[in-house]
PDB file of C-alpha atoms in Angstrom:
ATOM      1  CA  ALA A   1     -14.339  13.489 -16.505  1.00 96.00           C
ATOM      2  CA  LYS A   2     -14.716  13.926 -20.249  1.00 96.00           C
ATOM      3  CA  GLU A   3     -12.110  16.775 -20.215  1.00 96.00           C
ATOM      4  CA  GLU A   4      -9.666  14.652 -18.180  1.00 96.00           C
ATOM      5  CA  GLY A   5     -10.243  11.416 -20.049  1.00 95.00           C
ATOM      6  CA  SER A   6     -10.877   9.571 -16.808  1.00 96.00           C
ATOM      7  CA  GLU A   7     -13.166   9.714 -13.684  1.00 97.00           C
ATOM      8  CA  SER A   8      -9.908  10.297 -11.669  1.00 97.00           C
ATOM      9  CA  GLY A   9      -9.767  13.822 -12.897  1.00 97.00           C
ATOM     10  CA  PRO A  10     -12.795  15.101 -11.031  1.00 98.00           C
ATOM     11  CA  MET A  11     -11.918  12.802  -8.050  1.00 98.00           C
ATOM     12  CA  LEU A  12      -8.337  14.197  -7.915  1.00 98.00           C
ATOM     13  CA  ARG A  13      -9.628  17.801  -8.175  1.00 98.00           C
ATOM     14  CA  PHE A  14     -11.712  17.120  -5.155  1.00 98.00           C
ATOM     15  CA  VAL A  15      -8.826  15.368  -3.263  1.00 98.00           C
ATOM     16  CA  ASN A  16      -6.501  18.232  -4.209  1.00 98.00           C
ATOM     17  CA  ALA A  17      -8.877  20.847  -2.761  1.00 98.00           C
ATOM     18  CA  VAL A  18      -9.241  18.762   0.497  1.00 98.00           C
ATOM     19  CA  ALA A  19      -5.519  18.385   0.631  1.00 98.00           C
ATOM     20  CA  ALA A  20      -4.948  22.118   0.235  1.00 98.00           C
ATOM     21  CA  ASP A  21      -7.392  22.969   3.045  1.00 98.00           C
ATOM     22  CA  ILE A  22      -5.839  20.344   5.375  1.00 98.00           C
ATOM     23  CA  ALA A  23      -2.226  21.524   4.529  1.00 98.00           C
ATOM     24  CA  LYS A  24      -3.086  24.959   6.088  1.00 98.00           C
ATOM     25  CA  GLN A  25      -3.165  23.423   9.490  1.00 98.00           C
ATOM     26  CA  TYR A  26      -1.285  20.137   8.955  1.00 98.00           C
ATOM     27  CA  PRO A  27       1.332  20.790   6.351  1.00 97.00           C
ATOM     28  CA  GLN A  28       3.184  17.495   7.056  1.00 96.00           C
ATOM     29  CA  MET A  29       0.064  15.352   6.417  1.00 97.00           C
ATOM     30  CA  MET A  30      -0.433  13.168   3.355  1.00 97.00           C
ATOM     31  CA  ILE A  31      -3.859  12.694   1.922  1.00 98.00           C
ATOM     32  CA  HIS A  32      -4.449   9.257   0.500  1.00 97.00           C
ATOM     33  CA  THR A  33      -6.671   8.378  -2.408  1.00 98.00           C
ATOM     34  CA  LEU A  34      -7.370   5.374  -4.566  1.00 97.00           C
ATOM     35  CA  ALA A  35      -6.826   4.782  -8.225  1.00 97.00           C
ATOM     36  CA  TYR A  36      -9.409   2.034  -8.241  1.00 95.00           C
ATOM     37  CA  THR A  37     -11.973   0.708 -10.722  1.00 93.00           C
ATOM     38  CA  TYR A  38     -13.434   3.700 -12.344  1.00 94.00           C
ATOM     39  CA  THR A  39     -10.592   6.024 -11.192  1.00 96.00           C
ATOM     40  CA  GLU A  40      -7.734   3.665 -12.209  1.00 96.00           C
ATOM     41  CA  ALA A  41      -6.605   5.740 -15.265  1.00 97.00           C
ATOM     42  CA  ALA A  42      -4.529   8.787 -14.601  1.00 98.00           C
ATOM     43  CA  PRO A  43      -6.135  12.086 -15.737  1.00 97.00           C
ATOM     44  CA  LYS A  44      -4.785  14.036 -18.728  1.00 96.00           C
ATOM     45  CA  TYR A  45      -4.333  17.410 -16.956  1.00 97.00           C
ATOM     46  CA  VAL A  46      -4.731  17.571 -13.153  1.00 97.00           C
ATOM     47  CA  GLN A  47      -1.867  16.318 -11.057  1.00 97.00           C
ATOM     48  CA  PRO A  48      -2.004  15.230  -7.463  1.00 98.00           C
ATOM     49  CA  ALA A  49      -0.766  17.889  -4.967  1.00 98.00           C
ATOM     50  CA  THR A  50       2.459  17.349  -3.321  1.00 97.00           C
ATOM     51  CA  ASN A  51       0.721  16.208  -0.150  1.00 98.00           C
ATOM     52  CA  VAL A  52      -1.543  13.651  -2.033  1.00 98.00           C
ATOM     53  CA  LEU A  53      -0.667  10.022  -2.127  1.00 98.00           C
ATOM     54  CA  VAL A  54      -2.275   7.903  -5.021  1.00 98.00           C
ATOM     55  CA  GLN A  55      -2.637   4.226  -4.443  1.00 98.00           C
ATOM     56  CA  LEU A  56      -3.199   2.262  -7.637  1.00 98.00           C
ATOM     57  CA  CYS A  57      -5.015  -1.046  -7.248  1.00 97.00           C
ATOM     58  CA  SER A  58      -4.337  -4.085  -9.398  1.00 95.00           C
ATOM     59  CA  MET A  59      -7.964  -5.118  -9.481  1.00 90.00           C
ATOM     60  CA  GLY A  60      -9.044  -7.286 -12.313  1.00 91.00           C
ATOM     61  CA  CYS A  61      -5.487  -8.442 -13.408  1.00 94.00           C
ATOM     62  CA  TYR A  62      -4.376 -11.875 -14.415  1.00 94.00           C
ATOM     63  CA  PHE A  63      -2.126 -12.829 -11.478  1.00 93.00           C
ATOM     64  CA  ASP A  64      -0.614 -15.937 -13.055  1.00 94.00           C
ATOM     65  CA  VAL A  65       1.506 -13.768 -15.214  1.00 97.00           C
ATOM     66  CA  PRO A  66       3.567 -10.662 -14.302  1.00 97.00           C
ATOM     67  CA  LEU A  67       1.731  -7.371 -14.130  1.00 97.00           C
ATOM     68  CA  ASP A  68       3.739  -6.107 -17.136  1.00 97.00           C
ATOM     69  CA  HIS A  69       2.482  -8.978 -19.370  1.00 98.00           C
ATOM     70  CA  PRO A  70       0.251  -8.046 -22.321  1.00 98.00           C
ATOM     71  CA  ALA A  71      -2.708  -9.635 -20.519  1.00 98.00           C
ATOM     72  CA  ASN A  72      -2.253  -6.927 -17.825  1.00 98.00           C
ATOM     73  CA  ALA A  73      -1.770  -4.060 -20.285  1.00 98.00           C
ATOM     74  CA  ARG A  74      -4.546  -1.921 -18.707  1.00 97.00           C
ATOM     75  CA  PHE A  75      -2.821  -2.065 -15.186  1.00 97.00           C
ATOM     76  CA  ARG A  76       0.702  -1.617 -16.713  1.00 98.00           C
ATOM     77  CA  ASP A  77      -0.335   1.425 -18.716  1.00 97.00           C
ATOM     78  CA  ASN A  78      -2.068   2.942 -15.732  1.00 98.00           C
ATOM     79  CA  LEU A  79       0.992   2.373 -13.605  1.00 98.00           C
ATOM     80  CA  LEU A  80       3.244   4.086 -16.185  1.00 98.00           C
ATOM     81  CA  GLN A  81       0.827   7.077 -16.410  1.00 98.00           C
ATOM     82  CA  TRP A  82       0.482   7.548 -12.680  1.00 98.00           C
ATOM     83  CA  SER A  83       4.279   7.275 -12.273  1.00 97.00           C
ATOM     84  CA  LYS A  84       4.658  10.203 -14.581  1.00 97.00           C
ATOM     85  CA  VAL A  85       2.322  12.457 -12.705  1.00 96.00           C
ATOM     86  CA  THR A  86       3.133  11.764  -9.051  1.00 97.00           C
ATOM     87  CA  LYS A  87       6.047  11.140  -6.892  1.00 96.00           C
ATOM     88  CA  ASN A  88       3.721   9.698  -4.247  1.00 98.00           C
ATOM     89  CA  LEU A  89       2.624   6.471  -5.788  1.00 98.00           C
ATOM     90  CA  PHE A  90       1.612   3.415  -3.806  1.00 98.00           C
ATOM     91  CA  VAL A  91       0.225   0.070  -5.198  1.00 98.00           C
ATOM     92  CA  TRP A  92      -2.351  -2.141  -3.692  1.00 97.00           C
ATOM     93  CA  ASP A  93      -1.722  -5.611  -5.065  1.00 95.00           C
ATOM     94  CA  TYR A  94      -3.767  -8.736  -4.386  1.00 90.00           C
ATOM     95  CA  VAL A  95      -1.673 -11.867  -3.412  1.00 88.00           C
ATOM     96  CA  ALA A  96      -4.430 -14.103  -2.235  1.00 84.00           C
ATOM     97  CA  ASN A  97      -7.666 -15.582  -3.563  1.00 80.00           C
ATOM     98  CA  PHE A  98     -10.321 -13.890  -1.585  1.00 78.00           C
ATOM     99  CA  SER A  99     -13.279 -15.644  -3.310  1.00 79.00           C
ATOM    100  CA  ASP A 100     -11.957 -19.078  -2.219  1.00 78.00           C
ATOM    101  CA  SER A 101      -9.047 -18.992   0.217  1.00 73.00           C
ATOM    102  CA  VAL A 102      -8.287 -22.834  -0.074  1.00 75.00           C
ATOM    103  CA  VAL A 103      -7.890 -22.638  -3.888  1.00 79.00           C
ATOM    104  CA  PRO A 104      -4.238 -22.195  -5.032  1.00 80.00           C
ATOM    105  CA  TYR A 105      -3.353 -18.636  -6.070  1.00 83.00           C
ATOM    106  CA  PRO A 106      -1.073 -18.774  -9.156  1.00 86.00           C
ATOM    107  CA  ASN A 107       1.080 -15.682  -8.332  1.00 90.00           C
ATOM    108  CA  LEU A 108       4.049 -17.142  -6.456  1.00 91.00           C
ATOM    109  CA  GLN A 109       6.265 -17.325  -9.442  1.00 93.00           C
ATOM    110  CA  VAL A 110       5.671 -13.708 -10.524  1.00 96.00           C
ATOM    111  CA  LEU A 111       6.169 -11.844  -7.190  1.00 96.00           C
ATOM    112  CA  GLY A 112       9.799 -10.835  -7.948  1.00 97.00           C
ATOM    113  CA  ALA A 113       8.985  -9.516 -11.518  1.00 97.00           C
ATOM    114  CA  ASN A 114       5.972  -7.506 -10.076  1.00 98.00           C
ATOM    115  CA  VAL A 115       7.977  -5.973  -7.200  1.00 98.00           C
ATOM    116  CA  ARG A 116      10.696  -4.984  -9.655  1.00 98.00           C
ATOM    117  CA  LEU A 117       8.110  -3.452 -11.952  1.00 98.00           C
ATOM    118  CA  PHE A 118       6.879  -1.259  -9.102  1.00 98.00           C
ATOM    119  CA  ALA A 119      10.383  -0.290  -8.092  1.00 97.00           C
ATOM    120  CA  GLU A 120      11.376   0.572 -11.626  1.00 97.00           C
ATOM    121  CA  ASN A 121       8.287   2.938 -11.932  1.00 97.00           C
ATOM    122  CA  ASN A 122       8.935   4.889  -8.776  1.00 95.00           C
ATOM    123  CA  VAL A 123       6.364   3.197  -6.526  1.00 98.00           C
ATOM    124  CA  ILE A 124       7.264   4.223  -3.064  1.00 97.00           C
ATOM    125  CA  GLY A 125       4.916   1.934  -1.165  1.00 96.00           C
ATOM    126  CA  LEU A 126       3.336  -1.419  -1.538  1.00 97.00           C
ATOM    127  CA  PHE A 127       0.204  -2.912   0.254  1.00 95.00           C
ATOM    128  CA  ALA A 128       0.227  -6.548  -0.786  1.00 92.00           C
ATOM    129  CA  GLN A 129      -3.136  -7.710   0.514  1.00 90.00           C
ATOM    130  CA  GLY A 130      -2.815 -11.384   1.382  1.00 83.00           C
ATOM    131  CA  ASP A 131      -4.139 -13.796   3.910  1.00 76.00           C
ATOM    132  CA  THR A 132      -1.439 -14.477   6.390  1.00 65.00           C
ATOM    133  CA  PHE A 133      -3.725 -15.708   9.044  1.00 68.00           C
ATOM    134  CA  SER A 134      -5.207 -18.533   6.892  1.00 68.00           C
ATOM    135  CA  MET A 135      -4.385 -21.960   8.210  1.00 67.00           C
ATOM    136  CA  CYS A 136      -4.927 -23.282   4.771  1.00 67.00           C
ATOM    137  CA  GLY A 137      -4.362 -22.110   1.188  1.00 69.00           C
ATOM    138  CA  ASP A 138      -1.252 -22.522  -0.824  1.00 79.00           C
ATOM    139  CA  MET A 139       2.099 -21.707   0.703  1.00 86.00           C
ATOM    140  CA  VAL A 140       0.808 -18.644   2.528  1.00 84.00           C
ATOM    141  CA  ARG A 141       3.801 -18.298   4.830  1.00 87.00           C
ATOM    142  CA  LEU A 142       6.259 -18.834   1.900  1.00 92.00           C
ATOM    143  CA  ARG A 143       4.548 -16.215  -0.295  1.00 90.00           C
ATOM    144  CA  THR A 144       4.596 -13.684   2.616  1.00 90.00           C
ATOM    145  CA  TRP A 145       8.287 -14.424   3.534  1.00 94.00           C
ATOM    146  CA  VAL A 146       9.431 -14.138  -0.096  1.00 96.00           C
ATOM    147  CA  LEU A 147       7.394 -11.000  -0.703  1.00 95.00           C
ATOM    148  CA  SER A 148       8.725  -9.346   2.421  1.00 95.00           C
ATOM    149  CA  HIS A 149      12.264  -9.939   1.334  1.00 97.00           C
ATOM    150  CA  LEU A 150      11.573  -8.771  -2.246  1.00 97.00           C
ATOM    151  CA  VAL A 151      10.037  -5.469  -0.982  1.00 96.00           C
ATOM    152  CA  TRP A 152      13.146  -4.873   1.196  1.00 96.00           C
ATOM    153  CA  ASN A 153      15.431  -5.532  -1.765  1.00 97.00           C
ATOM    154  CA  PRO A 154      13.734  -5.977  -5.227  1.00 96.00           C
ATOM    155  CA  SER A 155      16.959  -7.190  -6.846  1.00 96.00           C
ATOM    156  CA  ARG A 156      16.969 -10.373  -4.768  1.00 97.00           C
ATOM    157  CA  ASP A 157      16.716 -13.672  -6.574  1.00 97.00           C
ATOM    158  CA  GLN A 158      13.167 -15.010  -5.988  1.00 96.00           C
ATOM    159  CA  GLN A 159      14.184 -18.728  -6.427  1.00 95.00           C
ATOM    160  CA  LYS A 160      17.070 -18.345  -3.965  1.00 97.00           C
ATOM    161  CA  LEU A 161      14.704 -16.799  -1.409  1.00 97.00           C
ATOM    162  CA  THR A 162      12.129 -19.572  -1.900  1.00 96.00           C
ATOM    163  CA  ASP A 163      14.867 -22.233  -1.454  1.00 96.00           C
ATOM    164  CA  GLU A 164      16.115 -20.503   1.704  1.00 97.00           C
ATOM    165  CA  PHE A 165      12.532 -20.331   3.121  1.00 97.00           C
ATOM    166  CA  LEU A 166      11.835 -24.039   2.343  1.00 97.00           C
ATOM    167  CA  ARG A 167      15.098 -25.214   3.957  1.00 97.00           C
ATOM    168  CA  GLY A 168      14.513 -23.091   6.998  1.00 97.00           C
ATOM    169  CA  TYR A 169      10.833 -23.942   7.440  1.00 96.00           C
ATOM    170  CA  TYR A 170      10.745 -27.570   6.318  1.00 95.00           C
ATOM    171  CA  GLY A 171      14.237 -28.670   7.220  1.00 96.00           C
ATOM    172  CA  ALA A 172      15.205 -32.043   5.775  1.00 95.00           C
ATOM    173  CA  ALA A 173      11.821 -32.307   3.913  1.00 95.00           C
ATOM    174  CA  ALA A 174      12.462 -29.135   1.829  1.00 94.00           C
ATOM    175  CA  PRO A 175      13.500 -30.984  -1.296  1.00 92.00           C
ATOM    176  CA  SER A 176      10.265 -32.795  -1.324  1.00 91.00           C
ATOM    177  CA  ILE A 177       8.370 -29.500  -0.968  1.00 87.00           C
ATOM    178  CA  ALA A 178      10.099 -27.679  -3.752  1.00 68.00           C
TER     179      ALA A 178
END
């Protein structure tokens, strides 16, 4: 860890060894590992094997501002570093308040900026962990719909998507909801 400047170094060396062994019998398989809490920072030297997928988690971020905001510098820097060392980068992003699901979650306005940040940094997969089964909370269905469309096409205009959803879901009441 000291040599690599991060706990991800020894973890990735272990994951690479497992991936090499598995590749002998299953060369098409990808081995998944997390860059999470103590393994968030990319290592200095070791790189993920070609059959290793790294999933960086946005744990501990300020979700009311985009993930490239200075308040989220740690995550942004980790994303930039991982995007330089692997072509198999996923992100695990949190889009719900799991400590209190009825409290509004302030990330609706930054979803587009975050998805574009991921796309611009070669992220090839996104797990947006939300709470779509909640019957309460703040605009869960809107958030899910908008995020889904942004993932399909990060260049879409988030406000236009929001307006489209509100018109389709609430009909004539949409102007009162917006």
